[in-house]
């Protein structure tokens, strides 16, 4: 059977129109990715701050911008940096011995700003304005879990083993790990241990108190001294500028060769950035 030429042309035209409409519908159904100028910039800094980029690292300067995935800053002992998030979203106060990187900077189809950062270790305090656009997301990722916010002031302390201590000053933060989510409202703090769901929130302590004891150990003719201390488990602890591992009950320990007049500077830092340095004389 042979179609008349006009009818065949009409059938082909109809098939072409259907194909174009289907492809256009499929395209419109996909989220649109809009390229925009998104960034974090170094507003203030003190001490030694390194600008970390996939192409190579260098000494950071005020005004430097972090724009690509993997860009970040790393602070040395006794060093700090303040990052400004574009479009007036807020500020991030980065404490010493902290490593923070960009995971994603994007724009949603409804023009909401999507920001995902990763804190490898250290302490940071975030001051973010309330978000009015439902498509705006701000997420802080750590080795143990995530903290998602929609405008708040909160702080995190990330331990060497990935444990998170989080305290919310105002607003609310949702912590998530192991498929479970826990909201931490203003005035509360919680913990996330690697491999565990977030703990239930408890009232903020923001307490830098330190209790400790010391004991002697002997190995042959060598005498050692072990410091055993305890702090609020959400806090970070530095001994002579070295970040220590703090256990679930807030206990940490360090063993050193016993020498005359052995002194240590033990710095306790809360998730909100409050810090106290305790000068300990062990002998």
mmCIF file with all atom_site columns, N, CA, C and O in Angstrom, residues 26-79:
data_model
loop_
_atom_site.group_PDB
_atom_site.id
_atom_site.type_symbol
_atom_site.label_atom_id
_atom_site.label_alt_id
_atom_site.label_comp_id
_atom_site.label_asym_id
_atom_site.label_entity_id
_atom_site.label_seq_id
_atom_site.pdbx_PDB_ins_code
_atom_site.Cartn_x
_atom_site.Cartn_y
_atom_site.Cartn_z
_atom_site.occupancy
_atom_site.B_iso_or_equiv
_atom_site.pdbx_formal_charge
_atom_site.auth_seq_id
_atom_site.auth_comp_id
_atom_site.auth_asym_id
_atom_site.auth_atom_id
_atom_site.pdbx_PDB_model_num
ATOM 1   N N  . UNK A 1 26 ? 10.823 16.850 28.082 1.00 0.00 ? 26 UNK A N  1
ATOM 2   C CA . UNK A 1 26 ? 11.834 16.193 28.908 1.00 0.00 ? 26 UNK A CA 1
ATOM 3   C C  . UNK A 1 26 ? 12.886 17.180 29.394 1.00 0.00 ? 26 UNK A C  1
ATOM 4   O O  . UNK A 1 26 ? 13.349 17.123 30.529 1.00 0.00 ? 26 UNK A O  1
ATOM 5   N N  . UNK A 1 27 ? 13.264 18.113 28.523 1.00 0.00 ? 27 UNK A N  1
ATOM 6   C CA . UNK A 1 27 ? 14.264 19.118 28.898 1.00 0.00 ? 27 UNK A CA 1
ATOM 7   C C  . UNK A 1 27 ? 13.744 20.025 29.990 1.00 0.00 ? 27 UNK A C  1
ATOM 8   O O  . UNK A 1 27 ? 14.434 20.315 30.981 1.00 0.00 ? 27 UNK A O  1
ATOM 9   N N  . UNK A 1 28 ? 12.487 20.487 29.851 1.00 0.00 ? 28 UNK A N  1
ATOM 10  C CA . UNK A 1 28 ? 11.914 21.388 30.857 1.00 0.00 ? 28 UNK A CA 1
ATOM 11  C C  . UNK A 1 28 ? 11.707 20.683 32.176 1.00 0.00 ? 28 UNK A C  1
ATOM 12  O O  . UNK A 1 28 ? 11.677 21.318 33.235 1.00 0.00 ? 28 UNK A O  1
ATOM 13  N N  . UNK A 1 29 ? 11.533 19.355 32.146 1.00 0.00 ? 29 UNK A N  1
ATOM 14  C CA . UNK A 1 29 ? 11.305 18.614 33.391 1.00 0.00 ? 29 UNK A CA 1
ATOM 15  C C  . UNK A 1 29 ? 12.570 18.478 34.212 1.00 0.00 ? 29 UNK A C  1
ATOM 16  O O  . UNK A 1 29 ? 12.514 18.167 35.396 1.00 0.00 ? 29 UNK A O  1
ATOM 17  N N  . UNK A 1 30 ? 13.746 18.696 33.592 1.00 0.00 ? 30 UNK A N  1
ATOM 18  C CA . UNK A 1 30 ? 14.995 18.583 34.324 1.00 0.00 ? 30 UNK A CA 1
ATOM 19  C C  . UNK A 1 30 ? 15.312 19.889 35.037 1.00 0.00 ? 30 UNK A C  1
ATOM 20  O O  . UNK A 1 30 ? 15.038 20.969 34.527 1.00 0.00 ? 30 UNK A O  1
ATOM 21  N N  . UNK A 1 31 ? 15.908 19.839 36.260 1.00 0.00 ? 31 UNK A N  1
ATOM 22  C CA . UNK A 1 31 ? 16.310 21.061 36.946 1.00 0.00 ? 31 UNK A CA 1
ATOM 23  C C  . UNK A 1 31 ? 17.339 21.820 36.112 1.00 0.00 ? 31 UNK A C  1
ATOM 24  O O  . UNK A 1 31 ? 18.237 21.246 35.522 1.00 0.00 ? 31 UNK A O  1
ATOM 25  N N  . UNK A 1 32 ? 17.150 23.120 36.051 1.00 0.00 ? 32 UNK A N  1
ATOM 26  C CA . UNK A 1 32 ? 18.052 23.958 35.283 1.00 0.00 ? 32 UNK A CA 1
ATOM 27  C C  . UNK A 1 32 ? 19.249 24.342 36.126 1.00 0.00 ? 32 UNK A C  1
ATOM 28  O O  . UNK A 1 32 ? 19.110 24.722 37.275 1.00 0.00 ? 32 UNK A O  1
ATOM 29  N N  . UNK A 1 33 ? 20.422 24.245 35.567 1.00 0.00 ? 33 UNK A N  1
ATOM 30  C CA . UNK A 1 33 ? 21.642 24.645 36.252 1.00 0.00 ? 33 UNK A CA 1
ATOM 31  C C  . UNK A 1 33 ? 22.082 25.989 35.692 1.00 0.00 ? 33 UNK A C  1
ATOM 32  O O  . UNK A 1 33 ? 22.406 26.093 34.507 1.00 0.00 ? 33 UNK A O  1
ATOM 33  N N  . UNK A 1 34 ? 22.032 27.012 36.501 1.00 0.00 ? 34 UNK A N  1
ATOM 34  C CA . UNK A 1 34 ? 22.371 28.360 36.069 1.00 0.00 ? 34 UNK A CA 1
ATOM 35  C C  . UNK A 1 34 ? 23.748 28.720 36.608 1.00 0.00 ? 34 UNK A C  1
ATOM 36  O O  . UNK A 1 34 ? 24.000 28.636 37.807 1.00 0.00 ? 34 UNK A O  1
ATOM 37  N N  . UNK A 1 35 ? 24.657 29.096 35.717 1.00 0.00 ? 35 UNK A N  1
ATOM 38  C CA . UNK A 1 35 ? 25.990 29.483 36.148 1.00 0.00 ? 35 UNK A CA 1
ATOM 39  C C  . UNK A 1 35 ? 25.943 30.907 36.684 1.00 0.00 ? 35 UNK A C  1
ATOM 40  O O  . UNK A 1 35 ? 25.474 31.829 36.029 1.00 0.00 ? 35 UNK A O  1
ATOM 41  N N  . UNK A 1 36 ? 26.417 31.085 37.909 1.00 0.00 ? 36 UNK A N  1
ATOM 42  C CA . UNK A 1 36 ? 26.457 32.401 38.518 1.00 0.00 ? 36 UNK A CA 1
ATOM 43  C C  . UNK A 1 36 ? 27.800 32.558 39.213 1.00 0.00 ? 36 UNK A C  1
ATOM 44  O O  . UNK A 1 36 ? 28.529 31.604 39.413 1.00 0.00 ? 36 UNK A O  1
ATOM 45  N N  . UNK A 1 37 ? 28.077 33.786 39.606 1.00 0.00 ? 37 UNK A N  1
ATOM 46  C CA . UNK A 1 37 ? 29.326 34.073 40.299 1.00 0.00 ? 37 UNK A CA 1
ATOM 47  C C  . UNK A 1 37 ? 29.099 33.880 41.784 1.00 0.00 ? 37 UNK A C  1
ATOM 48  O O  . UNK A 1 37 ? 28.622 34.781 42.481 1.00 0.00 ? 37 UNK A O  1
ATOM 49  N N  . UNK A 1 38 ? 29.454 32.695 42.272 1.00 0.00 ? 38 UNK A N  1
ATOM 50  C CA . UNK A 1 38 ? 29.306 32.375 43.689 1.00 0.00 ? 38 UNK A CA 1
ATOM 51  C C  . UNK A 1 38 ? 30.680 32.182 44.299 1.00 0.00 ? 38 UNK A C  1
ATOM 52  O O  . UNK A 1 38 ? 31.587 31.659 43.665 1.00 0.00 ? 38 UNK A O  1
ATOM 53  N N  . UNK A 1 39 ? 30.824 32.564 45.583 1.00 0.00 ? 39 UNK A N  1
ATOM 54  C CA . UNK A 1 39 ? 32.150 32.534 46.176 1.00 0.00 ? 39 UNK A CA 1
ATOM 55  C C  . UNK A 1 39 ? 32.088 32.684 47.684 1.00 0.00 ? 39 UNK A C  1
ATOM 56  O O  . UNK A 1 39 ? 31.061 33.073 48.247 1.00 0.00 ? 39 UNK A O  1
ATOM 57  N N  . UNK A 1 40 ? 33.185 32.355 48.326 1.00 0.00 ? 40 UNK A N  1
ATOM 58  C CA . UNK A 1 40 ? 33.483 32.761 49.696 1.00 0.00 ? 40 UNK A CA 1
ATOM 59  C C  . UNK A 1 40 ? 34.718 33.649 49.605 1.00 0.00 ? 40 UNK A C  1
ATOM 60  O O  . UNK A 1 40 ? 35.617 33.378 48.815 1.00 0.00 ? 40 UNK A O  1
ATOM 61  N N  . UNK A 1 41 ? 34.762 34.696 50.387 1.00 0.00 ? 41 UNK A N  1
ATOM 62  C CA . UNK A 1 41 ? 35.939 35.560 50.363 1.00 0.00 ? 41 UNK A CA 1
ATOM 63  C C  . UNK A 1 41 ? 36.517 35.698 51.764 1.00 0.00 ? 41 UNK A C  1
ATOM 64  O O  . UNK A 1 41 ? 35.797 35.614 52.769 1.00 0.00 ? 41 UNK A O  1
ATOM 65  N N  . UNK A 1 42 ? 37.836 35.901 51.837 1.00 0.00 ? 42 UNK A N  1
ATOM 66  C CA . UNK A 1 42 ? 38.504 36.090 53.117 1.00 0.00 ? 42 UNK A CA 1
ATOM 67  C C  . UNK A 1 42 ? 38.346 37.559 53.520 1.00 0.00 ? 42 UNK A C  1
ATOM 68  O O  . UNK A 1 42 ? 38.914 38.448 52.911 1.00 0.00 ? 42 UNK A O  1
ATOM 69  N N  . UNK A 1 43 ? 37.535 37.776 54.544 1.00 0.00 ? 43 UNK A N  1
ATOM 70  C CA . UNK A 1 43 ? 37.238 39.139 55.003 1.00 0.00 ? 43 UNK A CA 1
ATOM 71  C C  . UNK A 1 43 ? 38.310 39.643 55.981 1.00 0.00 ? 43 UNK A C  1
ATOM 72  O O  . UNK A 1 43 ? 38.729 40.794 55.916 1.00 0.00 ? 43 UNK A O  1
ATOM 73  N N  . UNK A 1 44 ? 38.720 38.758 56.898 1.00 0.00 ? 44 UNK A N  1
ATOM 74  C CA . UNK A 1 44 ? 39.758 39.090 57.871 1.00 0.00 ? 44 UNK A CA 1
ATOM 75  C C  . UNK A 1 44 ? 40.613 37.853 58.111 1.00 0.00 ? 44 UNK A C  1
ATOM 76  O O  . UNK A 1 44 ? 40.165 36.725 57.906 1.00 0.00 ? 44 UNK A O  1
ATOM 77  N N  . UNK A 1 45 ? 41.841 38.064 58.572 1.00 0.00 ? 45 UNK A N  1
ATOM 78  C CA . UNK A 1 45 ? 42.686 36.928 58.929 1.00 0.00 ? 45 UNK A CA 1
ATOM 79  C C  . UNK A 1 45 ? 43.802 37.404 59.846 1.00 0.00 ? 45 UNK A C  1
ATOM 80  O O  . UNK A 1 45 ? 44.149 38.578 59.878 1.00 0.00 ? 45 UNK A O  1
ATOM 81  N N  . UNK A 1 46 ? 44.320 36.468 60.613 1.00 0.00 ? 46 UNK A N  1
ATOM 82  C CA . UNK A 1 46 ? 45.431 36.757 61.486 1.00 0.00 ? 46 UNK A CA 1
ATOM 83  C C  . UNK A 1 46 ? 46.309 35.532 61.618 1.00 0.00 ? 46 UNK A C  1
ATOM 84  O O  . UNK A 1 46 ? 45.825 34.393 61.622 1.00 0.00 ? 46 UNK A O  1
ATOM 85  N N  . UNK A 1 47 ? 47.617 35.733 61.694 1.00 0.00 ? 47 UNK A N  1
ATOM 86  C CA . UNK A 1 47 ? 48.535 34.604 61.780 1.00 0.00 ? 47 UNK A CA 1
ATOM 87  C C  . UNK A 1 47 ? 48.809 34.002 60.414 1.00 0.00 ? 47 UNK A C  1
ATOM 88  O O  . UNK A 1 47 ? 48.809 34.698 59.394 1.00 0.00 ? 47 UNK A O  1
ATOM 89  N N  . UNK A 1 48 ? 48.989 32.690 60.383 1.00 0.00 ? 48 UNK A N  1
ATOM 90  C CA . UNK A 1 48 ? 49.325 31.979 59.147 1.00 0.00 ? 48 UNK A CA 1
ATOM 91  C C  . UNK A 1 48 ? 48.110 31.241 58.613 1.00 0.00 ? 48 UNK A C  1
ATOM 92  O O  . UNK A 1 48 ? 47.613 30.307 59.238 1.00 0.00 ? 48 UNK A O  1
ATOM 93  N N  . UNK A 1 49 ? 47.620 31.670 57.463 1.00 0.00 ? 49 UNK A N  1
ATOM 94  C CA . UNK A 1 49 ? 46.451 31.067 56.827 1.00 0.00 ? 49 UNK A CA 1
ATOM 95  C C  . UNK A 1 49 ? 46.845 30.663 55.411 1.00 0.00 ? 49 UNK A C  1
ATOM 96  O O  . UNK A 1 49 ? 47.429 31.448 54.664 1.00 0.00 ? 49 UNK A O  1
ATOM 97  N N  . UNK A 1 50 ? 46.536 29.427 55.041 1.00 0.00 ? 50 UNK A N  1
ATOM 98  C CA . UNK A 1 50 ? 46.876 28.904 53.720 1.00 0.00 ? 50 UNK A CA 1
ATOM 99  C C  . UNK A 1 50 ? 45.627 28.823 52.855 1.00 0.00 ? 50 UNK A C  1
ATOM 100 O O  . UNK A 1 50 ? 44.594 28.314 53.295 1.00 0.00 ? 50 UNK A O  1
ATOM 101 N N  . UNK A 1 51 ? 45.728 29.345 51.640 1.00 0.00 ? 51 UNK A N  1
ATOM 102 C CA . UNK A 1 51 ? 44.663 29.184 50.649 1.00 0.00 ? 51 UNK A CA 1
ATOM 103 C C  . UNK A 1 51 ? 44.885 27.845 49.956 1.00 0.00 ? 51 UNK A C  1
ATOM 104 O O  . UNK A 1 51 ? 45.924 27.619 49.331 1.00 0.00 ? 51 UNK A O  1
ATOM 105 N N  . UNK A 1 52 ? 43.911 26.939 50.099 1.00 0.00 ? 52 UNK A N  1
ATOM 106 C CA . UNK A 1 52 ? 44.028 25.585 49.554 1.00 0.00 ? 52 UNK A CA 1
ATOM 107 C C  . UNK A 1 52 ? 43.222 25.504 48.266 1.00 0.00 ? 52 UNK A C  1
ATOM 108 O O  . UNK A 1 52 ? 42.028 25.813 48.243 1.00 0.00 ? 52 UNK A O  1
ATOM 109 N N  . UNK A 1 53 ? 43.868 25.085 47.195 1.00 0.00 ? 53 UNK A N  1
ATOM 110 C CA . UNK A 1 53 ? 43.206 24.922 45.900 1.00 0.00 ? 53 UNK A CA 1
ATOM 111 C C  . UNK A 1 53 ? 43.741 23.670 45.213 1.00 0.00 ? 53 UNK A C  1
ATOM 112 O O  . UNK A 1 53 ? 44.903 23.291 45.434 1.00 0.00 ? 53 UNK A O  1
ATOM 113 N N  . UNK A 1 54 ? 42.914 23.002 44.389 1.00 0.00 ? 54 UNK A N  1
ATOM 114 C CA . UNK A 1 54 ? 43.378 21.791 43.704 1.00 0.00 ? 54 UNK A CA 1
ATOM 115 C C  . UNK A 1 54 ? 44.651 22.019 42.888 1.00 0.00 ? 54 UNK A C  1
ATOM 116 O O  . UNK A 1 54 ? 45.478 21.120 42.755 1.00 0.00 ? 54 UNK A O  1
ATOM 117 N N  . UNK A 1 55 ? 44.821 23.231 42.350 1.00 0.00 ? 55 UNK A N  1
ATOM 118 C CA . UNK A 1 55 ? 45.995 23.509 41.525 1.00 0.00 ? 55 UNK A CA 1
ATOM 119 C C  . UNK A 1 55 ? 47.247 23.769 42.352 1.00 0.00 ? 55 UNK A C  1
ATOM 120 O O  . UNK A 1 55 ? 48.355 23.794 41.820 1.00 0.00 ? 55 UNK A O  1
ATOM 121 N N  . UNK A 1 56 ? 47.082 23.972 43.672 1.00 0.00 ? 56 UNK A N  1
ATOM 122 C CA . UNK A 1 56 ? 48.229 24.254 44.524 1.00 0.00 ? 56 UNK A CA 1
ATOM 123 C C  . UNK A 1 56 ? 47.869 25.214 45.635 1.00 0.00 ? 56 UNK A C  1
ATOM 124 O O  . UNK A 1 56 ? 46.874 25.947 45.541 1.00 0.00 ? 56 UNK A O  1
ATOM 125 N N  . UNK A 1 57 ? 48.657 25.211 46.684 1.00 0.00 ? 57 UNK A N  1
ATOM 126 C CA . UNK A 1 57 ? 48.397 26.045 47.853 1.00 0.00 ? 57 UNK A CA 1
ATOM 127 C C  . UNK A 1 57 ? 49.341 27.249 47.866 1.00 0.00 ? 57 UNK A C  1
ATOM 128 O O  . UNK A 1 57 ? 50.427 27.213 47.300 1.00 0.00 ? 57 UNK A O  1
ATOM 129 N N  . UNK A 1 58 ? 48.895 28.304 48.563 1.00 0.00 ? 58 UNK A N  1
ATOM 130 C CA . UNK A 1 58 ? 49.744 29.474 48.765 1.00 0.00 ? 58 UNK A CA 1
ATOM 131 C C  . UNK A 1 58 ? 49.273 30.208 50.008 1.00 0.00 ? 58 UNK A C  1
ATOM 132 O O  . UNK A 1 58 ? 48.199 29.920 50.565 1.00 0.00 ? 58 UNK A O  1
ATOM 133 N N  . UNK A 1 59 ? 50.057 31.158 50.448 1.00 0.00 ? 59 UNK A N  1
ATOM 134 C CA . UNK A 1 59 ? 49.681 31.974 51.598 1.00 0.00 ? 59 UNK A CA 1
ATOM 135 C C  . UNK A 1 59 ? 48.460 32.812 51.240 1.00 0.00 ? 59 UNK A C  1
ATOM 136 O O  . UNK A 1 59 ? 48.419 33.454 50.182 1.00 0.00 ? 59 UNK A O  1
ATOM 137 N N  . UNK A 1 60 ? 47.453 32.785 52.097 1.00 0.00 ? 60 UNK A N  1
ATOM 138 C CA . UNK A 1 60 ? 46.212 33.506 51.827 1.00 0.00 ? 60 UNK A CA 1
ATOM 139 C C  . UNK A 1 60 ? 46.388 35.003 52.064 1.00 0.00 ? 60 UNK A C  1
ATOM 140 O O  . UNK A 1 60 ? 47.262 35.435 52.810 1.00 0.00 ? 60 UNK A O  1
ATOM 141 N N  . UNK A 1 61 ? 45.513 35.775 51.417 1.00 0.00 ? 61 UNK A N  1
ATOM 142 C CA . UNK A 1 61 ? 45.483 37.228 51.588 1.00 0.00 ? 61 UNK A CA 1
ATOM 143 C C  . UNK A 1 61 ? 44.036 37.681 51.758 1.00 0.00 ? 61 UNK A C  1
ATOM 144 O O  . UNK A 1 61 ? 43.116 37.053 51.218 1.00 0.00 ? 61 UNK A O  1
ATOM 145 N N  . UNK A 1 62 ? 43.839 38.769 52.493 1.00 0.00 ? 62 UNK A N  1
ATOM 146 C CA . UNK A 1 62 ? 42.501 39.340 52.623 1.00 0.00 ? 62 UNK A CA 1
ATOM 147 C C  . UNK A 1 62 ? 42.002 39.711 51.224 1.00 0.00 ? 62 UNK A C  1
ATOM 148 O O  . UNK A 1 62 ? 42.727 40.312 50.429 1.00 0.00 ? 62 UNK A O  1
ATOM 149 N N  . UNK A 1 63 ? 40.770 39.315 50.914 1.00 0.00 ? 63 UNK A N  1
ATOM 150 C CA . UNK A 1 63 ? 40.214 39.563 49.595 1.00 0.00 ? 63 UNK A CA 1
ATOM 151 C C  . UNK A 1 63 ? 40.244 38.355 48.682 1.00 0.00 ? 63 UNK A C  1
ATOM 152 O O  . UNK A 1 63 ? 39.556 38.337 47.647 1.00 0.00 ? 63 UNK A O  1
ATOM 153 N N  . UNK A 1 64 ? 41.036 37.331 49.030 1.00 0.00 ? 64 UNK A N  1
ATOM 154 C CA . UNK A 1 64 ? 41.049 36.107 48.226 1.00 0.00 ? 64 UNK A CA 1
ATOM 155 C C  . UNK A 1 64 ? 39.653 35.498 48.169 1.00 0.00 ? 64 UNK A C  1
ATOM 156 O O  . UNK A 1 64 ? 38.910 35.514 49.162 1.00 0.00 ? 64 UNK A O  1
ATOM 157 N N  . UNK A 1 65 ? 39.324 34.913 47.003 1.00 0.00 ? 65 UNK A N  1
ATOM 158 C CA . UNK A 1 65 ? 38.030 34.261 46.837 1.00 0.00 ? 65 UNK A CA 1
ATOM 159 C C  . UNK A 1 65 ? 38.192 32.758 46.649 1.00 0.00 ? 65 UNK A C  1
ATOM 160 O O  . UNK A 1 65 ? 39.100 32.304 45.950 1.00 0.00 ? 65 UNK A O  1
ATOM 161 N N  . UNK A 1 66 ? 37.284 32.026 47.279 1.00 0.00 ? 66 UNK A N  1
ATOM 162 C CA . UNK A 1 66 ? 37.194 30.581 47.121 1.00 0.00 ? 66 UNK A CA 1
ATOM 163 C C  . UNK A 1 66 ? 35.955 30.321 46.286 1.00 0.00 ? 66 UNK A C  1
ATOM 164 O O  . UNK A 1 66 ? 34.845 30.698 46.674 1.00 0.00 ? 66 UNK A O  1
ATOM 165 N N  . UNK A 1 67 ? 36.127 29.689 45.119 1.00 0.00 ? 67 UNK A N  1
ATOM 166 C CA . UNK A 1 67 ? 34.996 29.554 44.208 1.00 0.00 ? 67 UNK A CA 1
ATOM 167 C C  . UNK A 1 67 ? 34.755 28.140 43.710 1.00 0.00 ? 67 UNK A C  1
ATOM 168 O O  . UNK A 1 67 ? 33.622 27.789 43.401 1.00 0.00 ? 67 UNK A O  1
ATOM 169 N N  . UNK A 1 68 ? 35.797 27.325 43.620 1.00 0.00 ? 68 UNK A N  1
ATOM 170 C CA . UNK A 1 68 ? 35.638 25.998 43.051 1.00 0.00 ? 68 UNK A CA 1
ATOM 171 C C  . UNK A 1 68 ? 35.563 24.911 44.091 1.00 0.00 ? 68 UNK A C  1
ATOM 172 O O  . UNK A 1 68 ? 35.950 25.094 45.251 1.00 0.00 ? 68 UNK A O  1
ATOM 173 N N  . UNK A 1 69 ? 35.050 23.747 43.672 1.00 0.00 ? 69 UNK A N  1
ATOM 174 C CA . UNK A 1 69 ? 35.011 22.584 44.563 1.00 0.00 ? 69 UNK A CA 1
ATOM 175 C C  . UNK A 1 69 ? 36.444 22.225 44.957 1.00 0.00 ? 69 UNK A C  1
ATOM 176 O O  . UNK A 1 69 ? 37.337 22.131 44.122 1.00 0.00 ? 69 UNK A O  1
ATOM 177 N N  . UNK A 1 70 ? 36.672 22.047 46.259 1.00 0.00 ? 70 UNK A N  1
ATOM 178 C CA . UNK A 1 70 ? 37.998 21.747 46.760 1.00 0.00 ? 70 UNK A CA 1
ATOM 179 C C  . UNK A 1 70 ? 38.762 22.953 47.253 1.00 0.00 ? 70 UNK A C  1
ATOM 180 O O  . UNK A 1 70 ? 39.752 22.809 47.974 1.00 0.00 ? 70 UNK A O  1
ATOM 181 N N  . UNK A 1 71 ? 38.323 24.172 46.874 1.00 0.00 ? 71 UNK A N  1
ATOM 182 C CA . UNK A 1 71 ? 38.959 25.377 47.400 1.00 0.00 ? 71 UNK A CA 1
ATOM 183 C C  . UNK A 1 71 ? 38.673 25.477 48.899 1.00 0.00 ? 71 UNK A C  1
ATOM 184 O O  . UNK A 1 71 ? 37.586 25.098 49.362 1.00 0.00 ? 71 UNK A O  1
ATOM 185 N N  . UNK A 1 72 ? 39.618 26.016 49.660 1.00 0.00 ? 72 UNK A N  1
ATOM 186 C CA . UNK A 1 72 ? 39.394 26.151 51.091 1.00 0.00 ? 72 UNK A CA 1
ATOM 187 C C  . UNK A 1 72 ? 40.505 26.931 51.757 1.00 0.00 ? 72 UNK A C  1
ATOM 188 O O  . UNK A 1 72 ? 41.376 27.507 51.102 1.00 0.00 ? 72 UNK A O  1
ATOM 189 N N  . UNK A 1 73 ? 40.430 26.988 53.083 1.00 0.00 ? 73 UNK A N  1
ATOM 190 C CA . UNK A 1 73 ? 41.481 27.613 53.875 1.00 0.00 ? 73 UNK A CA 1
ATOM 191 C C  . UNK A 1 73 ? 41.890 26.654 54.985 1.00 0.00 ? 73 UNK A C  1
ATOM 192 O O  . UNK A 1 73 ? 41.086 25.851 55.461 1.00 0.00 ? 73 UNK A O  1
ATOM 193 N N  . UNK A 1 74 ? 43.158 26.763 55.361 1.00 0.00 ? 74 UNK A N  1
ATOM 194 C CA . UNK A 1 74 ? 43.699 25.979 56.462 1.00 0.00 ? 74 UNK A CA 1
ATOM 195 C C  . UNK A 1 74 ? 44.475 26.921 57.373 1.00 0.00 ? 74 UNK A C  1
ATOM 196 O O  . UNK A 1 74 ? 45.359 27.646 56.918 1.00 0.00 ? 74 UNK A O  1
ATOM 197 N N  . UNK A 1 75 ? 44.098 26.936 58.655 1.00 0.00 ? 75 UNK A N  1
ATOM 198 C CA . UNK A 1 75 ? 44.729 27.836 59.607 1.00 0.00 ? 75 UNK A CA 1
ATOM 199 C C  . UNK A 1 75 ? 45.768 27.098 60.440 1.00 0.00 ? 75 UNK A C  1
ATOM 200 O O  . UNK A 1 75 ? 45.582 25.945 60.804 1.00 0.00 ? 75 UNK A O  1
ATOM 201 N N  . UNK A 1 76 ? 46.846 27.791 60.752 1.00 0.00 ? 76 UNK A N  1
ATOM 202 C CA . UNK A 1 76 ? 47.919 27.241 61.575 1.00 0.00 ? 76 UNK A CA 1
ATOM 203 C C  . UNK A 1 76 ? 47.612 27.533 63.044 1.00 0.00 ? 76 UNK A C  1
ATOM 204 O O  . UNK A 1 76 ? 46.620 28.209 63.367 1.00 0.00 ? 76 UNK A O  1
ATOM 205 N N  . UNK A 1 77 ? 48.439 27.040 63.977 1.00 0.00 ? 77 UNK A N  1
ATOM 206 C CA . UNK A 1 77 ? 48.256 27.401 65.385 1.00 0.00 ? 77 UNK A CA 1
ATOM 207 C C  . UNK A 1 77 ? 48.269 28.921 65.570 1.00 0.00 ? 77 UNK A C  1
ATOM 208 O O  . UNK A 1 77 ? 49.003 29.638 64.887 1.00 0.00 ? 77 UNK A O  1
ATOM 209 N N  . UNK A 1 78 ? 47.424 29.386 66.491 1.00 0.00 ? 78 UNK A N  1
ATOM 210 C CA . UNK A 1 78 ? 47.320 30.819 66.793 1.00 0.00 ? 78 UNK A CA 1
ATOM 211 C C  . UNK A 1 78 ? 46.966 31.652 65.563 1.00 0.00 ? 78 UNK A C  1
ATOM 212 O O  . UNK A 1 78 ? 47.415 32.795 65.416 1.00 0.00 ? 78 UNK A O  1
ATOM 213 N N  . UNK A 1 79 ? 46.164 31.093 64.674 1.00 0.00 ? 79 UNK A N  1
ATOM 214 C CA . UNK A 1 79 ? 45.767 31.782 63.447 1.00 0.00 ? 79 UNK A CA 1
ATOM 215 C C  . UNK A 1 79 ? 44.262 31.655 63.246 1.00 0.00 ? 79 UNK A C  1
ATOM 216 O O  . UNK A 1 79 ? 43.664 30.651 63.624 1.00 0.00 ? 79 UNK A O  1
#
